[in-house]
Coordinates of C-alpha atoms in Angstrom, one line a residue:
Chain A
A109 CA 12.2 3.3 -14.1
Q110 CA 11.2 2.0 -10.9
K111 CA 11.1 -1.8 -10.0
V112 CA 10.5 -3.9 -7.1
T113 CA 11.0 -7.5 -7.7
Q114 CA 10.3 -9.6 -4.9
A115 CA 11.4 -13.3 -6.4
Q116 CA 9.7 -15.8 -4.0
T117 CA 5.8 -15.9 -5.0
E118 CA 5.4 -18.5 -2.2
I119 CA 7.2 -19.5 0.7
S120 CA 5.9 -22.1 3.5
V121 CA 7.3 -22.8 6.9
V122 CA 6.8 -24.9 10.0
E123 CA 6.2 -22.7 13.1
K124 CA 9.0 -21.5 14.8
E125 CA 11.1 -21.6 11.9
D126 CA 13.2 -18.3 10.8
V127 CA 12.3 -16.9 7.3
T128 CA 13.9 -14.7 5.3
L129 CA 11.5 -12.7 2.6
D130 CA 13.7 -11.0 -0.2
C131 CA 13.1 -7.2 -1.9
V132 CA 15.4 -6.0 -4.7
Y133 CA 14.7 -2.6 -6.0
E134 CA 15.8 -0.4 -8.9
T135 CA 15.1 3.3 -9.0
R136 CA 16.6 6.4 -10.5
D137 CA 15.8 8.5 -7.5
T138 CA 18.8 9.8 -5.5
T139 CA 16.4 9.8 -2.5
Y140 CA 14.0 7.1 -1.7
Y141 CA 12.1 5.3 0.8
L142 CA 11.4 1.9 1.2
F143 CA 8.4 0.2 2.7
W144 CA 7.2 -3.4 4.2
Y145 CA 3.6 -4.0 4.4
K146 CA 1.9 -7.3 5.5
Q147 CA -1.5 -8.0 4.0
P148 CA -3.6 -10.8 6.1
P149 CA -6.4 -12.8 4.6
S150 CA -8.9 -10.1 5.7
G151 CA -7.2 -7.6 3.1
E152 CA -6.0 -4.7 5.1
L153 CA -2.6 -3.7 4.5
V154 CA -0.7 -3.1 7.3
F155 CA 2.5 -0.6 7.9
L156 CA 5.6 -2.6 9.2
I157 CA 8.7 -0.3 8.4
R158 CA 9.8 2.8 6.2
R159 CA 13.3 3.0 5.7
N160 CA 14.8 6.2 3.7
S161 CA 17.9 5.5 1.5
F162 CA 20.2 7.5 3.6
D163 CA 20.0 5.4 6.6
E164 CA 21.3 2.0 6.0
Q165 CA 21.3 0.9 9.8
N166 CA 19.3 -2.3 10.0
E167 CA 16.5 -2.6 12.2
I168 CA 14.8 -4.8 14.9
S169 CA 11.4 -4.9 16.1
G170 CA 10.7 -7.6 18.1
R171 CA 10.6 -11.0 16.1
Y172 CA 10.9 -8.8 12.8
S173 CA 14.3 -7.4 11.5
W174 CA 15.2 -5.7 8.2
N175 CA 18.4 -5.8 6.2
F176 CA 19.0 -2.4 4.2
Q177 CA 22.2 -3.0 1.5
K178 CA 22.4 -0.2 -0.8
S179 CA 25.1 -1.7 -2.7
T180 CA 23.2 -4.3 -3.4
S181 CA 19.7 -2.8 -3.9
S182 CA 17.7 -5.2 -1.4
F183 CA 16.0 -4.7 1.5
N184 CA 15.2 -8.1 3.2
F185 CA 12.8 -8.8 6.0
T186 CA 13.3 -11.5 8.8
I187 CA 11.1 -13.1 10.6
T188 CA 12.4 -14.8 13.3
A189 CA 10.5 -17.6 15.4
S190 CA 7.8 -17.8 13.0
Q191 CA 4.0 -18.2 14.2
V192 CA 1.0 -19.0 12.2
V193 CA -0.2 -15.3 13.0
D194 CA 2.6 -14.4 10.5
S195 CA 1.0 -16.0 7.6
A196 CA -0.2 -13.3 5.0
V197 CA 1.0 -11.6 2.1
Y198 CA 4.2 -9.5 2.4
F199 CA 4.9 -6.7 0.0
C200 CA 7.9 -4.5 -0.8
A201 CA 7.2 -1.1 -1.8
L202 CA 9.6 1.9 -3.1
S203 CA 8.5 5.8 -3.2
E204 CA 8.9 7.5 -6.5
T205 CA 8.6 11.2 -6.2
I206 CA 6.1 12.3 -8.7
D207 CA 6.7 16.3 -8.8
S208 CA 9.7 18.5 -8.5
G209 CA 8.9 19.7 -5.2
G210 CA 8.9 16.2 -3.4
S211 CA 5.4 16.4 -2.1
N212 CA 3.8 14.1 -3.9
Y213 CA 4.7 10.6 -4.7
K214 CA 3.5 7.1 -5.4
L215 CA 4.2 3.8 -4.2
T216 CA 5.7 1.2 -6.4
F217 CA 4.9 -2.4 -4.9
G218 CA 6.4 -5.8 -5.5
K219 CA 4.0 -8.4 -6.7
G220 CA 4.2 -9.7 -3.2
T221 CA 5.3 -13.0 -1.4
L222 CA 2.7 -15.3 0.2
L223 CA 4.1 -17.0 3.2
T224 CA 2.1 -19.6 5.5
V225 CA 3.1 -21.0 8.4
N226 CA 2.0 -24.2 9.2
P227 CA 1.4 -25.6 12.8
Chain B
D25 CA -5.0 6.2 16.2
T26 CA -3.8 4.8 13.0
E27 CA -6.9 4.3 11.6
V28 CA -8.5 4.7 8.5
T29 CA -12.1 3.4 8.2
Q30 CA -14.1 2.5 5.1
T31 CA -17.9 2.1 3.8
P32 CA -19.2 -0.1 2.7
K33 CA -17.2 -3.8 3.7
H34 CA -18.8 -5.3 0.6
L35 CA -21.0 -3.8 -2.3
V36 CA -22.7 -5.8 -5.2
M37 CA -23.7 -3.5 -8.1
G38 CA -25.3 -3.7 -11.5
M39 CA -23.3 -2.4 -14.3
T40 CA -26.3 0.6 -14.3
N41 CA -25.7 1.5 -11.1
K42 CA -24.7 4.3 -9.1
K43 CA -23.1 3.9 -5.9
S44 CA -20.1 5.6 -3.9
L45 CA -17.4 4.3 -1.7
K46 CA -16.4 5.9 1.4
C47 CA -13.0 6.3 3.5
E48 CA -12.4 8.7 6.4
Q49 CA -9.3 9.1 8.5
H50 CA -8.8 11.6 11.3
M51 CA -5.0 11.7 11.9
G52 CA -4.5 14.7 10.3
H53 CA -3.0 13.7 7.0
R54 CA -3.4 16.2 4.3
A55 CA -2.5 13.2 1.5
M56 CA -5.3 10.4 0.7
Y57 CA -5.3 7.8 -1.9
W58 CA -7.4 5.2 -3.7
Y59 CA -5.9 2.2 -5.1
K60 CA -7.4 -1.0 -6.3
Q61 CA -6.3 -4.4 -6.0
K62 CA -7.1 -7.6 -8.1
A63 CA -6.7 -10.9 -6.4
K64 CA -3.2 -12.0 -5.9
K65 CA -2.1 -8.8 -7.3
P66 CA -0.5 -6.2 -5.5
P67 CA -2.6 -2.7 -5.4
E68 CA -2.5 -0.3 -7.9
L69 CA -2.8 3.5 -7.6
M70 CA -5.5 5.4 -8.9
F71 CA -5.8 8.8 -7.1
V72 CA -4.0 10.9 -5.0
Y73 CA -5.6 14.0 -3.4
S74 CA -3.2 16.1 -1.7
Y75 CA -4.5 19.1 0.7
E76 CA -7.8 18.3 -1.0
K77 CA -6.9 18.9 -4.5
L78 CA -6.6 15.9 -6.9
S79 CA -2.9 15.6 -7.5
I80 CA -2.5 12.5 -9.6
N81 CA -4.8 10.6 -11.8
E82 CA -3.4 7.4 -13.0
S83 CA -5.4 7.3 -16.3
V84 CA -8.8 5.7 -14.8
P85 CA -11.5 5.6 -16.7
S86 CA -14.2 8.3 -15.7
R87 CA -16.5 6.0 -14.6
F88 CA -14.3 6.2 -11.3
S89 CA -14.8 9.7 -10.1
P90 CA -13.3 10.8 -7.0
E91 CA -14.1 13.8 -4.5
C92 CA -12.4 14.8 -1.6
P93 CA -15.0 16.9 0.3
N94 CA -12.7 17.7 3.2
S95 CA -9.3 17.2 4.7
S96 CA -10.8 13.8 6.5
L97 CA -13.0 12.3 4.0
L98 CA -12.6 10.8 0.7
N99 CA -14.9 9.3 -2.1
L100 CA -15.1 7.7 -4.8
H101 CA -18.0 7.6 -7.0
L102 CA -19.1 4.2 -9.4
H103 CA -21.5 4.7 -12.4
A104 CA -21.8 2.4 -15.0
L105 CA -19.0 -0.1 -14.0
Q106 CA -18.0 -3.5 -15.7
P107 CA -17.3 -6.8 -14.6
E108 CA -13.8 -6.5 -14.5
D109 CA -13.9 -3.9 -12.2
S110 CA -14.9 -6.0 -9.7
A111 CA -11.8 -6.0 -7.1
L112 CA -11.0 -4.8 -3.6
Y113 CA -10.9 -1.2 -3.4
L114 CA -8.3 0.4 -0.8
C115 CA -8.3 3.7 0.7
A116 CA -5.1 5.2 2.3
S117 CA -3.7 8.4 3.7
S118 CA -0.1 9.8 4.8
Q119 CA 1.4 13.0 6.1
D120 CA 2.3 15.1 3.4
T121 CA 4.9 17.9 4.7
G122 CA 5.7 19.4 1.4
T123 CA 8.9 19.2 2.3
G124 CA 10.1 16.1 0.1
L125 CA 10.1 13.8 3.2
I126 CA 7.8 11.0 2.7
Y127 CA 5.7 9.2 5.2
E128 CA 4.3 5.8 5.4
Q129 CA 0.5 4.9 4.3
Y130 CA -2.0 3.9 6.3
F131 CA -4.5 1.6 4.7
G132 CA -8.3 1.1 5.4
P133 CA -10.0 -2.1 5.4
G134 CA -10.9 -2.1 2.0
T135 CA -14.4 -2.1 -0.1
R136 CA -15.0 -5.3 -1.8
L137 CA -16.6 -4.7 -5.3
T138 CA -18.4 -7.2 -7.2
V139 CA -20.0 -5.8 -10.7
T140 CA -22.7 -7.9 -12.1

């Protein structure tokens, strides 16, 4: 069965600290996709990154970086020099193909990590 | 433009009312989704439309009735809801290539529904 575990329920840091959000997944699919979303207090989920299972290169986008390790089924997210605006709930999600043609899929979300960045 | 719009932003309805939530996207996406999110929980998938056809119904009660009038619009008709249906309802869309590639979903701001 598909499963995404975000073991950190809440993290609190002081501005300018680096913070890593953990994500561990389980899947029976040989090809799958992983995602990170940010949900600020306003409620909208904001897409951050999509990574397929064949691409294990780490990615950096500004202050954000992602470490994908297939061997440990992990897709961790690091924010460097955190800012107050980074305060949000962060969700890791895993794709699950619904039909044999592969065109329908659903996302399995982790429970989310609430990040609070204090000034 | 990666915008998904939803109306209304807030809705309060009684258990005997009939109301509709609306969602619109102009990204040319052919897959659209309805999610329900309770406080401090992840989003839960309700329905998936692919090329204007309902492809996934996650055993949602019939008091929720989805409709996809065209490739840009998605509605969720509500009737005889219960107080426990109070939640944030999120709409999303994504490319649907039918080739097995999976693309990210873009979410709208949601409708915060309260059932009294």
